[in-house]
Structure formats: structure tokens, C-alpha cells
mmCIF file of N, CA and C in Angstrom:
data_model
loop_
_atom_site.group_PDB
_atom_site.id
_atom_site.type_symbol
_atom_site.label_atom_id
_atom_site.label_comp_id
_atom_site.label_asym_id
_atom_site.label_seq_id
_atom_site.Cartn_x
_atom_site.Cartn_y
_atom_site.Cartn_z
ATOM 1 N N UNK A 44 1.007 -1.047 -0.133
ATOM 2 C CA UNK A 44 -0.023 -0.280 0.041
ATOM 3 C C UNK A 44 0.664 1.365 0.023
ATOM 4 N N UNK A 45 0.732 2.509 -0.773
ATOM 5 C CA UNK A 45 1.785 3.751 -0.993
ATOM 6 C C UNK A 45 0.172 4.620 -0.630
ATOM 7 N N UNK A 46 -0.184 5.447 -0.171
ATOM 8 C CA UNK A 46 -1.090 6.169 0.146
ATOM 9 C C UNK A 46 -0.332 7.627 0.676
ATOM 10 N N UNK A 47 -0.829 8.797 0.559
ATOM 11 C CA UNK A 47 -0.872 10.007 1.280
ATOM 12 C C UNK A 47 -2.484 10.352 1.738
ATOM 13 N N UNK A 48 -2.245 10.386 3.087
ATOM 14 C CA UNK A 48 -3.823 10.761 3.934
ATOM 15 C C UNK A 48 -3.861 11.947 4.539
ATOM 16 N N UNK A 49 -4.431 12.478 4.573
ATOM 17 C CA UNK A 49 -5.204 13.497 5.963
ATOM 18 C C UNK A 49 -5.973 12.478 7.557
ATOM 19 N N UNK A 50 -6.024 11.727 6.779
ATOM 20 C CA UNK A 50 -6.438 10.493 7.806
ATOM 21 C C UNK A 50 -5.409 10.025 8.629
ATOM 22 N N UNK A 51 -5.791 9.961 10.280
ATOM 23 C CA UNK A 51 -4.337 8.823 10.962
ATOM 24 C C UNK A 51 -4.714 7.535 10.749
ATOM 25 N N UNK A 52 -3.974 6.676 10.859
ATOM 26 C CA UNK A 52 -3.610 5.026 10.453
ATOM 27 C C UNK A 52 -3.376 4.673 11.894
ATOM 28 N N UNK A 53 -3.551 3.261 11.593
ATOM 29 C CA UNK A 53 -3.768 2.239 12.940
ATOM 30 C C UNK A 53 -2.655 1.295 12.469
ATOM 31 N N UNK A 54 -1.009 1.802 12.942
ATOM 32 C CA UNK A 54 0.163 0.558 12.708
ATOM 33 C C UNK A 54 -0.436 -0.837 12.816
ATOM 34 N N UNK A 55 -0.930 -1.122 14.189
ATOM 35 C CA UNK A 55 -1.011 -1.939 14.602
ATOM 36 C C UNK A 55 -2.181 -2.820 13.420
ATOM 37 N N UNK A 56 -2.952 -2.334 13.263
ATOM 38 C CA UNK A 56 -3.319 -3.174 11.706
ATOM 39 C C UNK A 56 -3.039 -3.104 10.383
ATOM 40 N N UNK A 57 -2.277 -2.219 10.174
ATOM 41 C CA UNK A 57 -1.299 -2.330 9.085
ATOM 42 C C UNK A 57 -0.511 -3.411 9.203
ATOM 43 N N UNK A 58 0.328 -3.387 10.381
ATOM 44 C CA UNK A 58 0.999 -4.613 10.172
ATOM 45 C C UNK A 58 0.648 -5.911 10.435
ATOM 46 N N UNK A 59 -0.595 -6.003 10.687
ATOM 47 C CA UNK A 59 -1.627 -7.524 10.609
ATOM 48 C C UNK A 59 -1.665 -7.624 9.046
ATOM 49 N N UNK A 60 -1.850 -6.570 8.429
ATOM 50 C CA UNK A 60 -1.950 -7.067 7.370
ATOM 51 C C UNK A 60 -1.220 -7.173 6.109
ATOM 52 N N UNK A 61 0.134 -6.465 6.619
ATOM 53 C CA UNK A 61 1.598 -6.787 5.663
ATOM 54 C C UNK A 61 1.617 -8.569 6.061
ATOM 55 N N UNK A 62 1.555 -9.364 7.439
ATOM 56 C CA UNK A 62 2.217 -10.344 7.623
ATOM 57 C C UNK A 62 1.995 -11.780 6.457
ATOM 58 N N UNK A 63 2.806 -12.285 5.823
ATOM 59 C CA UNK A 63 2.504 -13.427 5.714
ATOM 60 C C UNK A 63 3.320 -14.727 5.600
ATOM 61 N N UNK A 64 2.987 -15.700 5.925
ATOM 62 C CA UNK A 64 3.977 -16.745 6.555
ATOM 63 C C UNK A 64 4.793 -17.259 6.088
ATOM 64 N N UNK A 65 5.688 -16.050 5.081
ATOM 65 C CA UNK A 65 7.069 -16.893 3.783
ATOM 66 C C UNK A 65 7.687 -15.379 4.967
ATOM 67 N N UNK A 66 7.410 -14.774 5.664
ATOM 68 C CA UNK A 66 8.450 -13.673 6.350
ATOM 69 C C UNK A 66 8.472 -14.099 8.145
ATOM 70 N N UNK A 67 9.838 -13.459 7.773
ATOM 71 C CA UNK A 67 10.278 -13.729 9.501
ATOM 72 C C UNK A 67 10.672 -12.493 10.319
ATOM 73 N N UNK A 68 10.522 -11.493 8.936
ATOM 74 C CA UNK A 68 10.515 -9.846 9.887
ATOM 75 C C UNK A 68 9.350 -9.101 9.117
ATOM 76 N N UNK A 69 9.035 -8.231 10.006
ATOM 77 C CA UNK A 69 7.726 -7.067 9.488
ATOM 78 C C UNK A 69 9.488 -5.972 10.117
ATOM 79 N N UNK A 70 9.709 -5.078 9.878
ATOM 80 C CA UNK A 70 10.390 -3.161 10.568
ATOM 81 C C UNK A 70 9.331 -2.433 10.093
ATOM 82 N N UNK A 71 9.370 -2.024 11.074
ATOM 83 C CA UNK A 71 8.437 -0.785 11.021
ATOM 84 C C UNK A 71 8.977 0.864 11.589
ATOM 85 N N UNK A 72 8.611 1.620 10.587
ATOM 86 C CA UNK A 72 8.707 2.677 11.222
ATOM 87 C C UNK A 72 8.018 3.784 11.661
ATOM 88 N N UNK A 73 7.686 4.218 12.434
ATOM 89 C CA UNK A 73 6.247 5.216 12.735
ATOM 90 C C UNK A 73 7.174 6.592 13.054
ATOM 91 N N UNK A 74 6.933 7.641 12.306
ATOM 92 C CA UNK A 74 7.230 9.054 12.537
ATOM 93 C C UNK A 74 6.318 9.528 13.320
ATOM 94 N N UNK A 75 6.767 10.627 14.461
ATOM 95 C CA UNK A 75 5.182 11.456 14.885
ATOM 96 C C UNK A 75 5.710 12.692 14.889
ATOM 97 N N UNK A 76 4.943 13.186 15.548
ATOM 98 C CA UNK A 76 5.466 15.187 15.307
ATOM 99 C C UNK A 76 5.928 15.105 17.152
ATOM 100 N N UNK A 77 6.871 15.524 17.072
ATOM 101 C CA UNK A 77 8.244 15.360 17.771
ATOM 102 C C UNK A 77 7.850 16.770 18.982
ATOM 103 N N UNK A 78 7.545 16.816 19.580
ATOM 104 C CA UNK A 78 7.531 18.187 20.821
ATOM 105 C C UNK A 78 8.579 19.263 20.967
ATOM 106 N N UNK A 79 9.118 20.039 19.955
ATOM 107 C CA UNK A 79 10.025 20.445 19.639
ATOM 108 C C UNK A 79 9.417 22.231 19.984
ATOM 109 N N UNK A 80 8.810 22.420 21.318
ATOM 110 C CA UNK A 80 8.596 23.864 21.780
ATOM 111 C C UNK A 80 7.251 24.363 20.480
ATOM 112 N N UNK A 81 6.542 23.523 19.973
ATOM 113 C CA UNK A 81 5.535 23.615 18.559
ATOM 114 C C UNK A 81 4.185 23.064 19.638
ATOM 115 N N UNK A 82 3.123 23.462 19.199
ATOM 116 C CA UNK A 82 1.637 22.930 18.684
ATOM 117 C C UNK A 82 1.271 22.484 18.266
ATOM 118 N N UNK A 83 1.910 22.514 16.926
ATOM 119 C CA UNK A 83 1.019 21.696 15.732
ATOM 120 C C UNK A 83 2.030 21.542 14.707
ATOM 121 N N UNK A 84 2.138 20.789 13.515
ATOM 122 C CA UNK A 84 2.488 20.732 12.040
ATOM 123 C C UNK A 84 1.761 20.578 11.198
ATOM 124 N N UNK A 85 2.030 21.447 10.215
ATOM 125 C CA UNK A 85 1.510 21.344 8.872
ATOM 126 C C UNK A 85 2.036 20.811 7.763
ATOM 127 N N UNK A 86 1.520 19.953 7.262
ATOM 128 C CA UNK A 86 1.955 19.166 6.119
ATOM 129 C C UNK A 86 1.803 19.273 4.522
ATOM 130 N N UNK A 87 2.358 19.665 4.015
ATOM 131 C CA UNK A 87 1.436 20.078 2.626
ATOM 132 C C UNK A 87 2.639 19.114 1.924
ATOM 133 N N UNK A 88 1.723 18.730 0.995
ATOM 134 C CA UNK A 88 2.366 17.468 -0.264
ATOM 135 C C UNK A 88 1.793 17.785 -1.600
ATOM 136 N N UNK A 89 2.422 17.757 -2.754
ATOM 137 C CA UNK A 89 2.411 17.801 -4.243
ATOM 138 C C UNK A 89 1.587 16.379 -4.258
ATOM 139 N N UNK A 90 0.380 16.263 -4.261
ATOM 140 C CA UNK A 90 -0.022 15.017 -4.004
ATOM 141 C C UNK A 90 -0.097 13.700 -5.211
ATOM 142 N N UNK A 91 -0.303 14.338 -5.940
ATOM 143 C CA UNK A 91 0.046 13.052 -7.182
ATOM 144 C C UNK A 91 1.505 13.004 -7.773
ATOM 145 N N UNK A 92 2.218 14.148 -7.077
ATOM 146 C CA UNK A 92 4.060 13.381 -7.687
ATOM 147 C C UNK A 92 4.427 12.772 -6.649
ATOM 148 N N UNK A 93 3.853 13.023 -5.248
ATOM 149 C CA UNK A 93 4.215 12.568 -3.989
ATOM 150 C C UNK A 93 3.947 11.170 -3.718
ATOM 151 N N UNK A 94 2.667 10.357 -4.451
ATOM 152 C CA UNK A 94 2.545 8.891 -4.351
ATOM 153 C C UNK A 94 3.024 8.623 -5.882
ATOM 154 N N UNK A 95 3.254 9.030 -6.555
ATOM 155 C CA UNK A 95 4.300 8.582 -7.815
ATOM 156 C C UNK A 95 5.572 8.606 -7.216
ATOM 157 N N UNK A 96 6.224 9.098 -6.286
ATOM 158 C CA UNK A 96 7.600 9.338 -5.694
ATOM 159 C C UNK A 96 7.540 8.053 -4.950
ATOM 160 N N UNK A 97 6.561 7.827 -3.641
ATOM 161 C CA UNK A 97 6.933 7.093 -3.194
ATOM 162 C C UNK A 97 6.503 5.554 -3.939
ATOM 163 N N UNK A 98 5.462 5.593 -4.885
ATOM 164 C CA UNK A 98 5.683 4.089 -5.748
ATOM 165 C C UNK A 98 7.052 3.511 -6.052
ATOM 166 N N UNK A 99 7.919 4.722 -6.952
ATOM 167 C CA UNK A 99 9.110 4.531 -7.131
ATOM 168 C C UNK A 99 10.332 4.173 -6.180
ATOM 169 N N UNK A 100 10.050 4.108 -4.908
ATOM 170 C CA UNK A 100 10.511 4.111 -3.574
ATOM 171 C C UNK A 100 10.315 3.084 -3.288
ATOM 172 N N UNK A 101 9.117 2.300 -3.345
ATOM 173 C CA UNK A 101 9.251 1.274 -2.884
ATOM 174 C C UNK A 101 9.518 0.186 -4.219
ATOM 175 N N UNK A 102 9.114 0.599 -5.322
ATOM 176 C CA UNK A 102 10.112 -0.253 -6.265
ATOM 177 C C UNK A 102 11.383 -0.271 -6.129
ATOM 178 N N UNK A 103 11.793 0.983 -6.045
ATOM 179 C CA UNK A 103 13.606 1.255 -5.611
ATOM 180 C C UNK A 103 14.035 -0.673 -4.550
ATOM 181 N N UNK A 104 13.517 -0.108 -3.688
ATOM 182 C CA UNK A 104 13.675 -0.869 -2.645
ATOM 183 C C UNK A 104 13.218 -2.488 -2.402
ATOM 184 N N UNK A 105 12.733 -2.772 -3.472
ATOM 185 C CA UNK A 105 12.078 -4.691 -3.734
ATOM 186 C C UNK A 105 13.157 -4.599 -4.552
ATOM 187 N N UNK A 106 13.326 -3.731 -5.280
ATOM 188 C CA UNK A 106 14.639 -4.416 -6.627
ATOM 189 C C UNK A 106 16.008 -4.483 -5.836
ATOM 190 N N UNK A 107 16.327 -3.368 -5.108
ATOM 191 C CA UNK A 107 17.740 -3.732 -4.331
ATOM 192 C C UNK A 107 17.789 -4.501 -2.916
ATOM 193 N N UNK A 108 16.741 -5.084 -2.493
ATOM 194 C CA UNK A 108 16.833 -5.589 -1.136
ATOM 195 C C UNK A 108 16.128 -6.855 -1.268
ATOM 196 N N UNK A 109 16.313 -8.155 -0.737
ATOM 197 C CA UNK A 109 15.202 -9.074 -1.222
ATOM 198 C C UNK A 109 14.060 -8.883 0.141
ATOM 199 N N UNK A 110 13.461 -8.230 -0.270
ATOM 200 C CA UNK A 110 11.817 -7.879 0.528
ATOM 201 C C UNK A 110 10.905 -8.612 -0.072
ATOM 202 N N UNK A 111 9.592 -8.791 0.588
ATOM 203 C CA UNK A 111 8.653 -8.979 -0.049
ATOM 204 C C UNK A 111 7.340 -8.224 -0.056
ATOM 205 N N UNK A 112 7.995 -7.053 0.911
ATOM 206 C CA UNK A 112 6.929 -6.047 0.618
ATOM 207 C C UNK A 112 7.233 -4.916 1.286
ATOM 208 N N UNK A 113 6.541 -3.876 0.938
ATOM 209 C CA UNK A 113 6.858 -2.610 1.445
ATOM 210 C C UNK A 113 5.809 -1.617 1.201
ATOM 211 N N UNK A 114 5.170 -1.004 2.742
ATOM 212 C CA UNK A 114 3.918 0.034 2.873
ATOM 213 C C UNK A 114 4.511 1.058 3.047
ATOM 214 N N UNK A 115 3.634 2.173 2.343
ATOM 215 C CA UNK A 115 4.319 3.658 2.683
ATOM 216 C C UNK A 115 2.892 4.198 3.300
ATOM 217 N N UNK A 116 2.503 4.843 4.288
ATOM 218 C CA UNK A 116 1.734 5.812 4.338
ATOM 219 C C UNK A 116 2.231 7.181 4.876
ATOM 220 N N UNK A 117 1.571 8.385 4.349
ATOM 221 C CA UNK A 117 2.395 9.214 4.569
ATOM 222 C C UNK A 117 1.077 10.331 4.953
ATOM 223 N N UNK A 118 1.199 11.357 6.207
ATOM 224 C CA UNK A 118 -0.356 12.270 6.594
ATOM 225 C C UNK A 118 -0.018 13.161 5.942
ATOM 226 N N UNK A 119 -0.969 14.289 5.679
ATOM 227 C CA UNK A 119 -0.480 15.941 5.438
ATOM 228 C C UNK A 119 -1.523 16.268 6.456
ATOM 229 N N UNK A 120 -1.850 17.630 6.260
ATOM 230 C CA UNK A 120 -2.745 18.276 7.082
ATOM 231 C C UNK A 120 -2.082 18.886 8.709
ATOM 232 N N UNK A 121 -3.301 19.224 9.372
ATOM 233 C CA UNK A 121 -2.664 20.038 10.590
ATOM 234 C C UNK A 121 -2.475 18.865 11.540
ATOM 235 N N UNK A 122 -1.238 18.274 11.968
ATOM 236 C CA UNK A 122 -1.238 17.444 13.285
ATOM 237 C C UNK A 122 -0.744 17.873 14.675
ATOM 238 N N UNK A 123 -0.905 17.672 15.429
ATOM 239 C CA UNK A 123 -0.382 17.598 16.850
ATOM 240 C C UNK A 123 0.738 17.101 17.177
ATOM 241 N N UNK A 124 0.978 17.608 18.067
ATOM 242 C CA UNK A 124 2.516 16.631 18.995
ATOM 243 C C UNK A 124 1.847 15.520 19.501
ATOM 244 N N UNK A 125 2.304 14.628 19.059
ATOM 245 C CA UNK A 125 2.453 12.730 19.370
ATOM 246 C C UNK A 125 1.578 12.408 18.436
ATOM 247 N N UNK A 126 1.012 13.218 17.064
ATOM 248 C CA UNK A 126 0.188 12.458 16.156
ATOM 249 C C UNK A 126 0.961 11.918 15.185
ATOM 250 N N UNK A 127 0.849 10.352 14.515
ATOM 251 C CA UNK A 127 1.764 9.663 13.379
ATOM 252 C C UNK A 127 1.736 10.813 12.399
ATOM 253 N N UNK A 128 2.818 10.522 11.886
ATOM 254 C CA UNK A 128 3.611 11.451 10.061
ATOM 255 C C UNK A 128 3.756 10.267 9.127
ATOM 256 N N UNK A 129 4.226 9.118 9.530
ATOM 257 C CA UNK A 129 4.574 8.232 8.581
ATOM 258 C C UNK A 129 4.807 7.326 9.168
ATOM 259 N N UNK A 130 4.054 5.912 7.897
ATOM 260 C CA UNK A 130 4.104 4.417 8.531
ATOM 261 C C UNK A 130 4.895 3.775 7.329
ATOM 262 N N UNK A 131 6.407 3.171 7.722
ATOM 263 C CA UNK A 131 6.675 2.428 6.485
ATOM 264 C C UNK A 131 7.094 0.884 7.001
ATOM 265 N N UNK A 132 6.432 -0.112 6.609
ATOM 266 C CA UNK A 132 6.038 -1.115 6.912
ATOM 267 C C UNK A 132 7.228 -2.272 5.817
ATOM 268 N N UNK A 133 8.549 -3.031 6.162
ATOM 269 C CA UNK A 133 9.106 -3.934 5.332
ATOM 270 C C UNK A 133 8.792 -4.835 5.788
ATOM 271 N N UNK A 134 8.476 -5.921 4.822
ATOM 272 C CA UNK A 134 8.412 -7.233 5.013
ATOM 273 C C UNK A 134 9.490 -8.247 4.047
ATOM 274 N N UNK A 135 9.909 -9.125 5.306
ATOM 275 C CA UNK A 135 11.266 -9.946 4.726
ATOM 276 C C UNK A 135 11.273 -11.147 4.979
ATOM 277 N N UNK A 136 11.918 -12.305 4.521
ATOM 278 C CA UNK A 136 12.284 -13.405 5.312
ATOM 279 C C UNK A 136 13.419 -13.318 6.271
ATOM 280 N N UNK A 137 14.226 -12.040 6.546
ATOM 281 C CA UNK A 137 14.776 -12.140 7.199
ATOM 282 C C UNK A 137 15.536 -10.389 8.036
ATOM 283 N N UNK A 138 15.852 -10.688 8.964
ATOM 284 C CA UNK A 138 15.352 -9.112 9.572
ATOM 285 C C UNK A 138 16.720 -7.961 8.971
ATOM 286 N N UNK A 139 17.615 -8.297 9.122
ATOM 287 C CA UNK A 139 18.707 -7.561 8.335
ATOM 288 C C UNK A 139 18.215 -7.090 6.927
ATOM 289 N N UNK A 140 17.835 -7.793 6.615
ATOM 290 C CA UNK A 140 17.508 -6.997 4.637
ATOM 291 C C UNK A 140 16.050 -5.897 4.694
ATOM 292 N N UNK A 141 15.434 -6.674 5.906
ATOM 293 C CA UNK A 141 13.768 -5.549 6.280
ATOM 294 C C UNK A 141 14.735 -4.200 6.556
ATOM 295 N N UNK A 142 15.699 -4.160 8.086
ATOM 296 C CA UNK A 142 15.990 -2.726 8.596
ATOM 297 C C UNK A 142 16.763 -1.916 7.480
ATOM 298 N N UNK A 143 17.194 -2.848 6.566
ATOM 299 C CA UNK A 143 18.337 -2.024 5.765
ATOM 300 C C UNK A 143 17.473 -1.449 4.305
ATOM 301 N N UNK A 144 16.726 -2.279 4.312
ATOM 302 C CA UNK A 144 14.773 -1.983 3.390
ATOM 303 C C UNK A 144 14.403 -0.929 3.681
ATOM 304 N N UNK A 145 14.148 -0.232 5.115
ATOM 305 C CA UNK A 145 13.231 0.120 5.977
ATOM 306 C C UNK A 145 14.245 1.748 6.526
ATOM 307 N N UNK A 146 15.315 1.521 6.075
ATOM 308 C CA UNK A 146 16.066 3.015 6.678
ATOM 309 C C UNK A 146 16.112 3.557 4.817
ATOM 310 N N UNK A 147 16.556 2.348 3.846
ATOM 311 C CA UNK A 147 16.935 2.994 2.779
ATOM 312 C C UNK A 147 15.388 3.904 2.130
ATOM 313 N N UNK A 148 14.298 3.243 2.699
ATOM 314 C CA UNK A 148 13.034 4.018 2.138
ATOM 315 C C UNK A 148 12.572 5.141 2.233
ATOM 316 N N UNK A 149 13.048 5.173 4.200
ATOM 317 C CA UNK A 149 13.026 6.500 4.841
ATOM 318 C C UNK A 149 13.728 7.602 3.824
ATOM 319 N N UNK A 150 14.926 7.103 4.126
ATOM 320 C CA UNK A 150 16.033 8.077 3.774
ATOM 321 C C UNK A 150 15.681 8.522 1.935
ATOM 322 N N UNK A 151 15.413 7.860 1.610
ATOM 323 C CA UNK A 151 15.079 8.292 -0.226
ATOM 324 C C UNK A 151 13.316 9.005 -0.254
ATOM 325 N N UNK A 152 12.692 8.768 1.056
ATOM 326 C CA UNK A 152 11.817 9.714 0.907
ATOM 327 C C UNK A 152 11.874 11.028 1.783
ATOM 328 N N UNK A 153 12.833 11.429 2.238
ATOM 329 C CA UNK A 153 13.234 12.488 2.660
ATOM 330 C C UNK A 153 14.333 13.286 1.600
ATOM 331 N N UNK A 154 15.067 12.418 0.597
ATOM 332 C CA UNK A 154 15.581 13.296 -0.146
ATOM 333 C C UNK A 154 14.314 13.869 -1.377
ATOM 334 N N UNK A 155 13.082 13.329 -1.810
ATOM 335 C CA UNK A 155 12.596 13.205 -3.090
ATOM 336 C C UNK A 155 11.456 13.593 -3.009
ATOM 337 N N UNK A 156 10.423 13.267 -1.875
ATOM 338 C CA UNK A 156 9.234 13.398 -2.112
ATOM 339 C C UNK A 156 8.971 14.539 -1.789
ATOM 340 N N UNK A 157 7.858 15.090 -2.717
ATOM 341 C CA UNK A 157 7.541 16.854 -2.269
ATOM 342 C C UNK A 157 6.669 16.955 -1.764
ATOM 343 N N UNK A 158 6.793 16.790 -0.416
ATOM 344 C CA UNK A 158 6.094 16.692 1.435
ATOM 345 C C UNK A 158 7.038 18.147 1.857
ATOM 346 N N UNK A 159 6.042 18.962 2.445
ATOM 347 C CA UNK A 159 7.015 19.794 3.130
ATOM 348 C C UNK A 159 6.107 20.567 4.461
ATOM 349 N N UNK A 160 6.953 20.580 5.630
ATOM 350 C CA UNK A 160 6.827 20.810 6.905
ATOM 351 C C UNK A 160 6.813 22.181 7.553
ATOM 352 N N UNK A 161 5.188 22.544 7.799
ATOM 353 C CA UNK A 161 5.735 24.180 8.833
ATOM 354 C C UNK A 161 5.115 23.840 10.268
ATOM 355 N N UNK A 162 6.124 24.248 10.878
ATOM 356 C CA UNK A 162 5.502 24.217 12.495
ATOM 357 C C UNK A 162 5.145 25.301 13.215
ATOM 358 N N UNK A 163 4.274 25.149 14.058
ATOM 359 C CA UNK A 163 3.113 26.541 14.534
ATOM 360 C C UNK A 163 3.724 26.154 16.507
ATOM 361 N N UNK A 164 4.191 27.376 16.758
ATOM 362 C CA UNK A 164 3.976 27.524 18.446
ATOM 363 C C UNK A 164 3.772 28.901 18.365
ATOM 364 N N UNK A 165 3.932 28.935 19.754
ATOM 365 C CA UNK A 165 3.568 30.315 20.663
ATOM 366 C C UNK A 165 4.538 31.320 20.097
ATOM 367 N N UNK A 166 5.895 30.944 19.254
ATOM 368 C CA UNK A 166 6.459 32.457 19.069
ATOM 369 C C UNK A 166 6.272 32.449 17.449
ATOM 370 N N UNK A 167 5.418 31.839 16.839
ATOM 371 C CA UNK A 167 5.016 31.881 15.316
ATOM 372 C C UNK A 167 5.108 30.211 14.829
ATOM 373 N N UNK A 168 5.332 31.170 13.284
ATOM 374 C CA UNK A 168 5.503 29.703 12.285
ATOM 375 C C UNK A 168 6.843 29.645 11.717
ATOM 376 N N UNK A 169 7.380 28.510 11.306
ATOM 377 C CA UNK A 169 8.417 28.652 10.578
ATOM 378 C C UNK A 169 8.475 27.229 9.932
ATOM 379 N N UNK A 170 8.542 27.393 8.588
ATOM 380 C CA UNK A 170 8.911 26.244 7.417
ATOM 381 C C UNK A 170 10.051 25.305 8.056
ATOM 382 N N UNK A 171 10.111 24.134 7.755
ATOM 383 C CA UNK A 171 11.590 23.253 8.006
ATOM 384 C C UNK A 171 11.930 22.733 7.110
ATOM 385 N N UNK A 172 13.367 23.068 6.988
ATOM 386 C CA UNK A 172 13.996 23.034 5.798
ATOM 387 C C UNK A 172 14.300 21.644 5.513
ATOM 388 N N UNK A 173 14.358 20.743 4.556
ATOM 389 C CA UNK A 173 14.681 19.446 4.720
ATOM 390 C C UNK A 173 15.831 19.082 4.460
ATOM 391 N N UNK A 174 16.508 17.668 5.055
ATOM 392 C CA UNK A 174 17.580 17.238 4.978
ATOM 393 C C UNK A 174 18.710 17.020 3.606
ATOM 394 N N UNK A 175 17.809 18.039 2.426
ATOM 395 C CA UNK A 175 18.630 18.083 1.287
ATOM 396 C C UNK A 175 17.722 18.091 0.705
ATOM 397 N N UNK A 176 18.921 18.891 -0.375
ATOM 398 C CA UNK A 176 18.899 20.057 -0.802
ATOM 399 C C UNK A 176 17.261 20.070 -1.763
ATOM 400 N N UNK A 177 16.824 19.314 -2.648
ATOM 401 C CA UNK A 177 15.426 18.976 -3.183
ATOM 402 C C UNK A 177 14.604 18.559 -2.462
ATOM 403 N N UNK A 178 14.700 17.391 -1.525
ATOM 404 C CA UNK A 178 13.399 17.459 -1.065
ATOM 405 C C UNK A 178 13.108 17.846 0.165
ATOM 406 N N UNK A 179 11.755 17.238 0.581
ATOM 407 C CA UNK A 179 10.689 17.409 1.609
ATOM 408 C C UNK A 179 10.867 16.653 3.013
ATOM 409 N N UNK A 180 9.856 15.908 3.153
ATOM 410 C CA UNK A 180 9.959 15.091 4.516
ATOM 411 C C UNK A 180 11.108 15.111 5.166
#
């Protein structure tokens, strides 16, 4: 599953859906809104391109690593501290390839998916620069 959504997700439910009897490892990353003296975060995306880029990243990970599945859900909209932002679930026969692929997917999302963050707090608001010059999340 690849999804950009304004709705929250249930990581436990998504993990259950990803399970297959041939998998010995499901590695999950859940990104949440961190309390950096902010009240909330707004995430905006160029949705059509973001879905295409997430799909390309999933396909890259499945070609590069011996994994059986990669699911990615990224939220947009206004989120409060502690709320879920991103879910990545990678299923594989063994843990090492699942961990490696999950890290690869996370880093690629930060590099190239057009999603932008704005932090809002008592002191005002500011756009959060990406970790990579062309990237967003």
C-alpha cells in the first residue's frame, strides 16, 4: 500500500495486514510529531507527484533488497504533537534486509518526496528545511 492521507492510521492493523507466512521479519518505522516547543505541524504535499515518488521508492527498495513487501503511508494536514506522520512497513524473510530496506525507504523519502512541513507554536511559525536540498519530509 502506498498512500498520502489526511486520516490517521492504525499501525497495528497495518502490520497485521502486511504479515505473510513466508516473512520472518516485519520492520516498522512510525514517524510522529515531536515536541520541539511547537503546538502543531502542517504538512503539505504535491499529492500526485508524492504518490508517484513513493511508489518509485517502494519499487527501488524491492529491487535493491530481498524483501517481500513495502507499505508506506504519509499523512498531510494539521497534526498535533504526538500524532502519527509516517508509517513504513517492510516485510522480509530475515531482519537484516528488512531493516536495511526500511532505512533506505526513509532516507529516499526525505530526499525526493514533495512534502513540506511548517511548525506552528507560541513564537510563530516556520517552514522546516529538508535534510536534502531538493527534498521535503
